[in-house]
Coordinates of C-alpha atoms in Angstrom, one line a residue:
X1 CA 0.0 0.0 0.0
X2 CA 1.3 3.4 -0.9
X3 CA 1.9 6.0 1.9
X4 CA -0.6 8.4 0.3
X5 CA -3.2 5.7 0.2
X6 CA -2.7 4.9 3.9
X7 CA -2.9 8.6 4.7
X8 CA -6.2 8.9 2.8
X9 CA -7.5 5.8 4.6
X10 CA -6.7 7.3 8.0
X11 CA -8.3 10.6 7.1
X12 CA -11.5 9.0 5.8
X13 CA -11.7 6.9 9.0
X14 CA -11.3 9.9 11.2
X15 CA -13.9 11.7 9.1
X16 CA -16.3 8.9 9.6
X17 CA -15.9 8.9 13.3
X18 CA -16.2 12.6 13.4
X19 CA -19.3 12.5 11.2
X20 CA -20.9 9.9 13.5
X21 CA -20.3 12.0 16.6
X22 CA -21.4 15.1 14.9
X23 CA -24.5 13.4 13.7
X24 CA -25.5 12.4 17.3
X25 CA -24.9 16.0 18.5
X26 CA -26.8 17.5 15.5
X27 CA -29.7 15.1 16.0
X28 CA -30.0 16.1 19.6
X29 CA -29.8 19.7 18.6
X30 CA -32.5 19.2 16.0
X31 CA -34.8 17.5 18.5
X32 CA -34.3 20.3 21.0
X33 CA -35.0 22.8 18.3
X34 CA -38.2 21.0 17.2
X35 CA -39.4 21.0 20.8
X36 CA -38.8 24.7 21.1
X37 CA -40.5 25.3 17.8
X38 CA -43.6 23.4 18.9
X39 CA -43.6 25.3 22.2
X40 CA -43.3 28.6 20.2
X41 CA -46.3 27.6 18.0
X42 CA -48.4 26.8 21.1
X43 CA -47.4 30.1 22.7
X44 CA -48.5 32.0 19.6
X45 CA -51.8 30.2 19.5
X46 CA -52.4 30.8 23.1
X47 CA -51.6 34.5 23.1
X48 CA -52.7 35.2 19.5
X49 CA -49.2 36.3 18.5
X50 CA -46.7 35.9 15.7
X51 CA -43.1 34.8 15.4
X52 CA -41.6 38.2 16.3
X53 CA -43.6 38.4 19.6
X54 CA -42.5 34.8 20.5
X55 CA -38.8 35.5 20.0
X56 CA -39.0 38.7 22.1
X57 CA -39.9 36.6 25.1
X58 CA -36.5 34.9 25.1
X59 CA -38.1 31.6 25.9
X60 CA -37.0 30.0 22.6
X61 CA -33.2 30.6 22.1
X62 CA -32.7 27.9 19.5
X63 CA -35.2 29.6 17.1
X64 CA -33.3 32.4 15.3
X65 CA -35.8 33.3 12.5
X66 CA -39.3 34.6 13.0
X67 CA -40.3 33.3 9.6
X68 CA -39.8 29.8 10.8
X69 CA -42.6 30.2 13.3
X70 CA -44.8 32.2 10.9
X71 CA -44.5 29.6 8.2
X72 CA -45.6 26.9 10.6
X73 CA -48.5 29.0 11.8
X74 CA -49.7 29.7 8.3
X75 CA -49.3 26.0 7.3
X76 CA -46.7 26.9 4.6
X77 CA -44.4 24.0 4.0
X78 CA -41.6 23.8 1.5
X79 CA -42.6 20.6 -0.3
X80 CA -40.1 19.4 -2.8
X81 CA -40.6 16.2 -4.8
X82 CA -40.0 13.1 -2.7
X83 CA -37.5 10.5 -3.6
X84 CA -38.8 7.3 -5.0
X85 CA -37.5 5.3 -2.1
X86 CA -39.4 7.6 0.4
X87 CA -42.8 7.8 -1.3
X88 CA -45.7 5.9 0.2
X89 CA -48.1 6.3 -2.7
X90 CA -47.6 6.5 -6.4
X91 CA -48.7 9.6 -8.4
X92 CA -51.7 7.7 -9.8
X93 CA -52.7 6.4 -6.4
X94 CA -52.5 9.8 -4.8
X95 CA -54.4 11.5 -7.5
X96 CA -57.2 8.9 -7.3
X97 CA -57.4 9.3 -3.5
X98 CA -57.7 13.1 -3.8
X99 CA -60.4 12.7 -6.4
X100 CA -62.2 10.1 -4.1
X101 CA -62.1 12.5 -1.1
X102 CA -63.6 15.3 -3.1
X103 CA -66.4 13.1 -4.6
X104 CA -67.2 11.6 -1.2
X105 CA -67.7 15.1 0.2
X106 CA -69.9 16.1 -2.7
X107 CA -72.1 13.1 -2.0
X108 CA -72.5 14.5 1.6
X109 CA -70.4 11.6 3.0
X110 CA -67.1 13.4 3.9
X111 CA -64.4 11.3 5.4
X112 CA -61.9 12.3 8.1
X113 CA -58.2 11.6 8.6
X114 CA -58.8 8.2 10.2
X115 CA -60.9 7.1 7.2
X116 CA -58.3 8.3 4.7
X117 CA -55.6 6.4 6.7
X118 CA -57.7 3.1 6.4
X119 CA -58.1 3.8 2.7
X120 CA -54.4 4.4 2.1
X121 CA -53.5 1.3 4.1
X122 CA -55.9 -0.8 1.9
X123 CA -54.4 0.7 -1.2
X124 CA -50.9 -0.4 0.0
X125 CA -52.3 -3.8 0.9
X126 CA -53.7 -4.3 -2.6
X127 CA -50.5 -3.2 -4.2
X128 CA -48.4 -5.5 -2.0
X129 CA -50.7 -8.5 -2.9
X130 CA -50.6 -7.5 -6.6
X131 CA -46.8 -7.5 -6.5
X132 CA -46.7 -10.9 -4.9
X133 CA -49.1 -12.3 -7.5
X134 CA -47.3 -10.8 -10.5
X135 CA -43.7 -11.4 -9.3
X136 CA -42.3 -8.7 -11.6
X137 CA -43.3 -7.1 -14.9
X138 CA -44.1 -3.7 -16.2
X139 CA -46.8 -3.0 -13.6
X140 CA -44.7 -4.2 -10.7
X141 CA -44.3 -1.3 -8.2
X142 CA -42.3 -2.2 -5.1
X143 CA -43.3 -0.8 -1.8
X144 CA -40.8 1.7 -0.4
X145 CA -39.5 1.4 3.1
X146 CA -41.9 4.0 4.4
X147 CA -44.8 2.3 2.6
X148 CA -43.8 -1.1 4.1
X149 CA -43.5 0.5 7.6
X150 CA -47.0 2.1 7.2
X151 CA -48.5 -1.2 6.1
X152 CA -47.0 -3.1 9.0
X153 CA -47.9 -0.5 11.7
X154 CA -51.3 0.3 10.2
X155 CA -50.9 4.1 10.5
X156 CA -49.2 7.0 8.7
X157 CA -46.5 9.2 10.1
X158 CA -47.0 12.9 10.9
X159 CA -44.6 13.9 8.2
X160 CA -46.8 12.2 5.6
X161 CA -49.8 14.3 6.6
X162 CA -47.6 17.4 6.6
X163 CA -46.5 16.8 3.0
X164 CA -50.0 15.6 1.9
X165 CA -51.8 18.7 3.2
X166 CA -49.1 21.0 1.7
X167 CA -49.0 19.2 -1.7
X168 CA -52.7 19.2 -2.3
X169 CA -53.9 22.8 -1.9
X170 CA -57.2 21.9 -3.5
X171 CA -58.1 20.0 -0.3
X172 CA -59.1 21.7 3.0
X173 CA -60.1 20.5 6.5
X174 CA -63.5 21.7 7.6
X175 CA -66.2 21.0 10.1
X176 CA -69.4 19.6 8.8
X177 CA -72.2 22.1 8.4
X178 CA -76.0 21.7 8.6
X179 CA -77.5 18.3 8.3
X180 CA -79.2 17.6 5.0
X181 CA -82.2 15.3 5.3
X182 CA -82.5 13.4 2.1
X183 CA -86.2 12.8 2.5
X184 CA -86.9 16.6 2.3
X185 CA -84.7 17.3 -0.7
X186 CA -87.7 17.1 -3.1
X187 CA -89.9 19.5 -1.2
X188 CA -90.2 22.8 -3.1
X189 CA -92.1 25.8 -2.1
X190 CA -94.8 25.0 -4.6
X191 CA -95.3 21.5 -3.1
X192 CA -95.4 23.0 0.5
X193 CA -98.1 25.4 -0.6
X194 CA -100.2 22.7 -2.1
X195 CA -99.8 20.6 1.0
X196 CA -101.0 23.4 3.3
X197 CA -103.9 24.2 1.0
X198 CA -105.0 20.6 1.1
X199 CA -104.5 20.5 4.9
X200 CA -106.5 23.7 5.4
X201 CA -109.4 22.3 3.4
X202 CA -109.3 19.1 5.4
X203 CA -109.3 21.0 8.7
X204 CA -112.2 23.1 7.5
X205 CA -114.3 20.1 6.5
X206 CA -113.9 18.4 9.9
X207 CA -114.5 21.7 11.8
X208 CA -111.1 22.1 13.3
X209 CA -110.4 25.4 11.5
X210 CA -113.1 28.1 11.6
X211 CA -113.4 31.6 10.3
X212 CA -111.0 30.6 7.6
X213 CA -109.7 33.0 4.9
X214 CA -107.3 32.2 2.1
X215 CA -104.9 35.1 1.7
X216 CA -102.8 33.5 -1.1
X217 CA -101.6 30.0 -2.1
X218 CA -100.1 28.4 1.0
X219 CA -101.3 31.2 3.4
X220 CA -104.6 30.8 5.4
X221 CA -105.9 32.8 8.4
X222 CA -108.4 31.4 10.9
X223 CA -108.8 29.9 14.3
X224 CA -107.3 26.4 14.5
X225 CA -108.0 23.9 17.3
X226 CA -104.5 22.4 17.5
X227 CA -105.6 20.0 20.2
X228 CA -107.4 17.9 17.5
X229 CA -104.4 17.7 15.2
X230 CA -101.9 14.9 15.8
X231 CA -98.7 13.4 14.2
X232 CA -97.1 10.0 14.4
X233 CA -93.8 9.1 12.9
X234 CA -91.1 6.4 13.3
X235 CA -87.7 7.2 14.7
X236 CA -85.7 4.2 13.3
X237 CA -82.1 5.2 14.2
X238 CA -81.5 3.1 17.3
X239 CA -79.1 0.4 16.0
X240 CA -77.9 -2.1 18.5
X241 CA -79.4 0.2 21.1
X242 CA -77.0 3.0 20.1
X243 CA -77.1 6.0 17.8
X244 CA -76.2 5.6 14.2
X245 CA -74.5 8.4 12.4
X246 CA -71.2 9.9 11.3
X247 CA -68.4 10.8 13.8
X248 CA -68.0 14.4 14.6
X249 CA -64.8 16.3 14.1
X250 CA -62.8 17.6 11.1
X251 CA -63.3 16.2 7.6
X252 CA -61.5 16.7 4.3
X253 CA -63.3 18.5 1.5
X254 CA -62.5 20.2 -1.7
X255 CA -61.6 23.9 -1.4
X256 CA -64.8 25.9 -2.1
X257 CA -67.1 22.9 -1.6
X258 CA -69.6 22.9 1.3
X259 CA -69.1 20.2 3.9
X260 CA -72.4 18.6 4.9
X261 CA -73.6 15.2 5.9
X262 CA -76.8 13.1 5.8
X263 CA -78.3 11.0 8.5
X264 CA -77.8 7.3 7.8
X265 CA -81.0 5.5 8.6
X266 CA -81.2 1.8 9.0
X267 CA -84.9 0.7 8.9
X268 CA -84.2 -2.8 10.3
X269 CA -83.6 -1.8 13.9
X270 CA -85.5 -1.0 17.1
X271 CA -88.1 1.6 16.2
X272 CA -89.8 4.2 18.4
X273 CA -93.1 5.6 17.2
X274 CA -94.4 8.5 19.3
X275 CA -97.8 10.1 18.9
X276 CA -97.9 13.8 19.7
X277 CA -100.5 16.6 19.3
X278 CA -99.9 20.0 17.7
X279 CA -100.9 21.6 21.0
X280 CA -97.8 20.2 22.7
X281 CA -98.9 16.9 24.3
X282 CA -97.1 13.5 24.1
X283 CA -99.9 11.0 23.7
X284 CA -98.3 7.6 23.6
X285 CA -95.2 5.6 22.6
X286 CA -94.9 2.4 20.6
X287 CA -91.6 0.5 20.8
X288 CA -91.1 -2.1 18.0
X289 CA -88.4 -4.8 18.6
X290 CA -87.0 -7.0 15.9
X291 CA -87.8 -10.4 17.4
X292 CA -90.5 -13.0 17.6
X293 CA -92.2 -13.0 21.0
X294 CA -92.7 -10.5 23.8
X295 CA -90.8 -11.1 27.1
X296 CA -90.9 -9.5 30.5
X297 CA -87.5 -8.0 29.9
X298 CA -89.0 -5.6 27.3
X299 CA -91.3 -4.1 29.9
X300 CA -89.4 -3.2 33.1
X301 CA -91.6 -1.6 35.9
X302 CA -89.7 1.7 35.7
X303 CA -90.6 2.0 32.0
X304 CA -94.3 1.3 32.7
X305 CA -94.4 4.0 35.4
X306 CA -92.7 6.7 33.5
X307 CA -94.0 6.2 29.9
X308 CA -97.8 6.5 29.8
X309 CA -99.7 4.5 27.2
X310 CA -96.6 2.4 26.4
X311 CA -97.1 -0.2 23.7
X312 CA -94.6 -3.0 23.0
X313 CA -94.6 -4.6 19.6
X314 CA -92.5 -7.3 17.9
X315 CA -92.1 -7.6 14.1
X316 CA -89.8 -9.3 11.6
X317 CA -87.6 -6.3 10.9
X318 CA -88.3 -4.0 13.8
X319 CA -90.4 -1.6 11.8
X320 CA -94.1 -0.8 11.5
X321 CA -96.5 -3.2 9.7
X322 CA -100.2 -3.2 9.1
X323 CA -100.9 -5.2 12.3
X324 CA -98.5 -3.1 14.4
X325 CA -99.9 0.2 13.2
X326 CA -103.4 -1.0 13.8
X327 CA -102.4 -1.9 17.4
X328 CA -100.9 1.6 17.8
X329 CA -104.2 3.2 16.6
X330 CA -106.2 1.2 19.1
X331 CA -104.0 2.4 22.0
X332 CA -104.2 5.9 20.5
X333 CA -108.0 5.6 20.6
X334 CA -107.8 4.7 24.3
X335 CA -105.9 7.9 24.9
X336 CA -108.4 10.0 23.0
X337 CA -111.3 8.6 25.0
X338 CA -109.3 9.1 28.3
X339 CA -108.7 12.8 27.4
X340 CA -112.2 13.3 26.0
X341 CA -110.8 14.7 22.8
X342 CA -113.5 16.0 20.5
X343 CA -114.0 14.0 17.3
X344 CA -113.3 14.0 14.4
X345 CA -109.5 14.5 14.5
X346 CA -106.8 14.7 11.9
X347 CA -103.7 12.5 12.2
X348 CA -100.7 13.5 10.0
X349 CA -98.4 10.7 8.8
X350 CA -96.1 9.7 6.0
X351 CA -97.2 7.4 3.2
X352 CA -95.7 4.2 4.7
X353 CA -97.1 1.0 3.4
X354 CA -98.4 0.1 6.9
X355 CA -101.0 2.9 6.6
X356 CA -102.5 1.6 3.4
X357 CA -104.4 -1.4 4.7
X358 CA -108.2 -2.1 4.6
X359 CA -108.4 -3.0 8.3
X360 CA -106.4 0.1 9.3
X361 CA -108.6 2.4 7.1
X362 CA -111.8 0.7 8.4
X363 CA -110.8 1.3 12.0
X364 CA -109.9 4.9 11.3
X365 CA -113.3 5.5 9.7
X366 CA -115.1 3.9 12.6
X367 CA -113.3 6.0 15.2
X368 CA -113.6 9.3 13.1
X369 CA -109.9 9.7 12.7
X370 CA -109.0 11.4 9.5
X371 CA -105.6 10.1 8.3
X372 CA -103.8 12.9 6.3
X373 CA -100.8 11.6 4.4
X374 CA -98.0 14.1 3.6
X375 CA -96.5 14.2 0.1
X376 CA -93.6 11.7 -0.6
X377 CA -90.0 12.8 0.1
X378 CA -91.1 15.9 2.0
X379 CA -91.5 14.6 5.6
X380 CA -88.5 16.5 6.8
X381 CA -90.5 19.7 6.1
X382 CA -94.1 18.8 6.6
X383 CA -94.0 16.5 9.7
X384 CA -93.8 17.8 13.3
X385 CA -91.9 14.9 14.7
X386 CA -89.1 15.2 12.2
X387 CA -88.3 18.6 13.7
X388 CA -87.7 17.2 17.2
X389 CA -86.5 13.6 16.5
X390 CA -82.9 14.6 17.0
X391 CA -83.7 15.6 20.6
X392 CA -84.6 12.0 21.3
X393 CA -81.3 10.8 20.0
X394 CA -79.4 13.5 21.9
X395 CA -81.0 12.8 25.2
X396 CA -80.8 9.0 24.7
X397 CA -77.0 9.3 24.1
X398 CA -76.5 11.4 27.2
X399 CA -78.6 9.1 29.4
X400 CA -76.9 6.0 28.0
X401 CA -73.4 7.4 28.7
X402 CA -74.4 8.3 32.3
X403 CA -76.0 4.9 33.1
X404 CA -73.7 2.5 31.3
X405 CA -70.1 2.4 30.3
X406 CA -69.0 2.4 26.6
X407 CA -67.9 -1.2 26.7
X408 CA -71.3 -2.5 27.8
X409 CA -73.6 -4.0 25.2
X410 CA -77.2 -3.2 26.1
X411 CA -80.0 -5.7 26.2
X412 CA -83.6 -4.9 25.7
X413 CA -84.3 -4.2 29.3
X414 CA -81.4 -1.7 29.5
X415 CA -82.7 0.0 26.4
X416 CA -86.1 0.4 27.9
X417 CA -84.6 1.8 31.1
X418 CA -82.7 4.5 29.2
X419 CA -85.9 5.3 27.3
X420 CA -87.9 5.6 30.5
X421 CA -85.4 8.1 32.0
X422 CA -85.5 10.4 29.0
X423 CA -89.2 10.3 28.2
X424 CA -90.0 13.5 30.2
X425 CA -86.8 15.3 29.0
X426 CA -86.6 14.9 25.3
X427 CA -89.1 17.6 24.5
X428 CA -91.4 20.2 26.1
X429 CA -94.9 21.6 25.3
X430 CA -93.3 24.8 24.1
X431 CA -90.9 22.9 21.8
X432 CA -93.7 20.9 20.2
X433 CA -95.8 24.1 19.6
X434 CA -92.8 25.7 17.9
X435 CA -92.1 22.6 15.9
X436 CA -95.8 22.7 14.7
X437 CA -95.3 26.2 13.5
X438 CA -92.1 25.2 11.6
X439 CA -94.3 22.9 9.6
X440 CA -96.7 25.7 8.8
X441 CA -99.4 25.2 11.5
X442 CA -100.2 27.7 14.2
X443 CA -103.3 28.5 16.3
X444 CA -104.3 31.5 14.1
X445 CA -102.9 30.6 10.7
X446 CA -101.5 28.1 8.2
X447 CA -98.6 29.7 6.3
X448 CA -95.8 28.5 4.1
X449 CA -93.7 31.4 5.5
X450 CA -93.4 29.6 8.8
X451 CA -91.5 26.7 7.1
X452 CA -87.8 26.3 6.6
X453 CA -86.8 28.2 3.5
X454 CA -83.4 26.6 3.2
X455 CA -85.0 23.3 2.4
X456 CA -86.8 24.8 -0.6
X457 CA -83.4 26.2 -1.8
X458 CA -81.9 22.8 -1.8
X459 CA -84.8 21.3 -3.6
X460 CA -84.5 23.9 -6.4
X461 CA -80.8 23.0 -6.8
X462 CA -81.7 19.3 -7.2
X463 CA -84.2 19.9 -10.1
X464 CA -82.8 18.1 -13.1
X465 CA -82.5 19.9 -16.4
X466 CA -84.6 18.6 -19.3
X467 CA -82.6 16.3 -21.6
X468 CA -82.1 17.9 -25.0
X469 CA -82.1 15.6 -28.0
X470 CA -79.0 15.7 -30.2
X471 CA -79.5 17.3 -33.6
X472 CA -77.2 14.7 -35.1
X473 CA -79.0 11.8 -36.7
X474 CA -77.2 8.5 -36.7
X475 CA -77.2 6.4 -39.8
X476 CA -79.3 3.2 -40.0
X477 CA -76.2 1.0 -40.1
X478 CA -75.0 2.5 -36.7
X479 CA -78.4 2.0 -35.2
X480 CA -79.0 -1.6 -36.1
X481 CA -76.1 -3.3 -37.8
X482 CA -76.1 -6.7 -39.2
X483 CA -76.4 -10.0 -37.3
X484 CA -72.8 -10.9 -38.0
X485 CA -71.7 -7.4 -36.7
X486 CA -73.4 -7.8 -33.3
X487 CA -72.2 -11.4 -33.1
X488 CA -68.6 -10.4 -33.5
X489 CA -69.1 -7.6 -31.0
X490 CA -70.5 -10.1 -28.5
X491 CA -67.5 -12.4 -29.0
X492 CA -65.0 -9.6 -28.5
X493 CA -66.8 -8.6 -25.3
X494 CA -66.7 -12.1 -23.9
X495 CA -63.0 -12.4 -24.7
X496 CA -62.4 -9.1 -22.9
X497 CA -64.4 -10.3 -19.9
X498 CA -62.4 -13.5 -19.7
X499 CA -59.1 -11.6 -20.0
X500 CA -60.1 -9.2 -17.3
X501 CA -61.2 -12.0 -15.0
X502 CA -57.8 -13.7 -15.3
X503 CA -56.1 -10.4 -14.4
X504 CA -58.5 -9.4 -11.7
X505 CA -57.7 -9.7 -8.0
X506 CA -60.1 -11.4 -5.5
X507 CA -60.4 -8.9 -2.6
X508 CA -61.2 -11.6 -0.1
X509 CA -57.9 -13.3 -0.9
X510 CA -55.9 -10.2 0.3
X511 CA -54.8 -10.7 3.9
X512 CA -56.4 -8.2 6.2
X513 CA -58.4 -6.3 3.5
X514 CA -61.9 -7.6 4.2
X515 CA -62.3 -8.2 7.9
X516 CA -65.5 -9.1 9.6
X517 CA -66.0 -8.3 13.3
X518 CA -67.8 -10.9 15.3
X519 CA -69.5 -9.6 18.4
X520 CA -70.4 -12.1 21.0
X521 CA -74.0 -11.4 22.3
X522 CA -74.3 -10.5 25.9
X523 CA -75.9 -13.1 28.1
X524 CA -79.1 -11.7 29.7
X525 CA -80.9 -12.9 32.7
X526 CA -83.9 -15.2 32.4
X527 CA -86.9 -13.5 31.0
X528 CA -90.5 -14.8 31.1
X529 CA -91.9 -15.3 27.6
X530 CA -95.4 -13.8 27.3
X531 CA -96.0 -14.5 23.6
X532 CA -94.4 -16.7 21.0
X533 CA -95.6 -14.8 17.8
X534 CA -95.4 -11.3 16.4
X535 CA -97.8 -8.9 18.0
X536 CA -98.5 -6.0 20.3
X537 CA -99.4 -5.6 24.0
X538 CA -99.6 -2.7 26.3
X539 CA -97.0 -2.5 29.0
X540 CA -99.5 -2.8 31.8
X541 CA -101.0 -5.9 30.3
X542 CA -97.6 -7.5 30.0
X543 CA -96.9 -6.8 33.7
X544 CA -100.2 -8.3 34.7
X545 CA -99.7 -11.4 32.7
X546 CA -96.2 -12.0 34.0
X547 CA -97.4 -11.7 37.6
X548 CA -100.1 -14.2 36.9
X549 CA -97.6 -16.6 35.4

């Protein structure tokens, strides 16, 4: 070995040692600086200051430049193109995810950071499985070290989100705005006016509205006896005795797009069907369970004492049927006789199939109950109970959290206990009267001006434009073609389907992609079976029958 070569070897070795030591010191210095930078950011947010004010305090000696703090406060990040060995997603995958986020928000189903994380992990899982299946080739895209780490840990680093937010300025993080009820999207002002005109004529015919005077379409003056107007509606959002819906918090949306959400309703669940009057009284409550027979656990004593005219029903899917609605009307008739309500009365309801039954209509006619069905897809605007249903969910959630821990799975008895404790809290007489006015009904008038005008605006935006026929006329050959032409087209299509099927990936074969959560049902105490078939019974009758057994 030449002397010069040995000298260079010793110099390089000393440099490596020095570099390693310097790296440790520099890394520690960087960590300390980052901690002070985070502290400076928190100080600025707390005292509503900027970088210059934070540096003047002298609390952050490692931060030398005020712009470092200001850039972090403003969310400005210098985002250069990542190295290929550092990227988690490919350009096509990232563009598809950004497009998916925007489209989900436009469908009123915005997703948050947790949902996007699951989506990205699934994308990586599919790519990893595809690479394993192909074992090379033009479409082979190896996972980077960062992508492999994210796939194994099941989460994304903070630096990824910092670069992702800075790279895609077309995305922004927002809080979801007002709730859009999809069943009311089709209610225009014209439909609401026609509804109120029809309702006014019905009230005049039965003598509930006197001294009437039509001012204009949808506006009537007169004296209205609201004690003889009632409303019944299902509240089918209690799923597994909890509340269904989207998690609150911050969601990703396209810049300039509104961030709203819809209620997700599952009709195959436990259903509560209250009956209320437009004068502010709660008449009765029907609880419909998805099971076969009625048991004593469905009617605890506390629920019987706190919920007057409680009716328990069991059906196939936990929703109203002809038989269950007829049973509810019979109990409602008992309430009317008990309160000496003057007949005839008007009962507003939606056009559910359970209402359109001969036995139901015959009973209504015999009891002088006029069933007034609201127009389809407008119940969020025209029904009283749709204005206060969210109060039931809110009070139920509060009471459930105060009575039971989050890890508890509630049985039917626990659900009824929660319902019993909120029954005198979820609404008041004044709230029901105000809700009646929001659907256009007051003691001295019926007016479309009382209704929610924002619902009409959304309906007008949803009106589809008329399709215009194209002025171009296609030739007869293009319209029909010969038999051999269509036969060859069919054969080509079948070949393409077979080729795509061979290249396709079965999602259920990807490890961890499609997981099913199996929840072990909670064992309940022994309950006395009262009936073995679908049907309805008042709570007091169930208690009496159980005691006799």
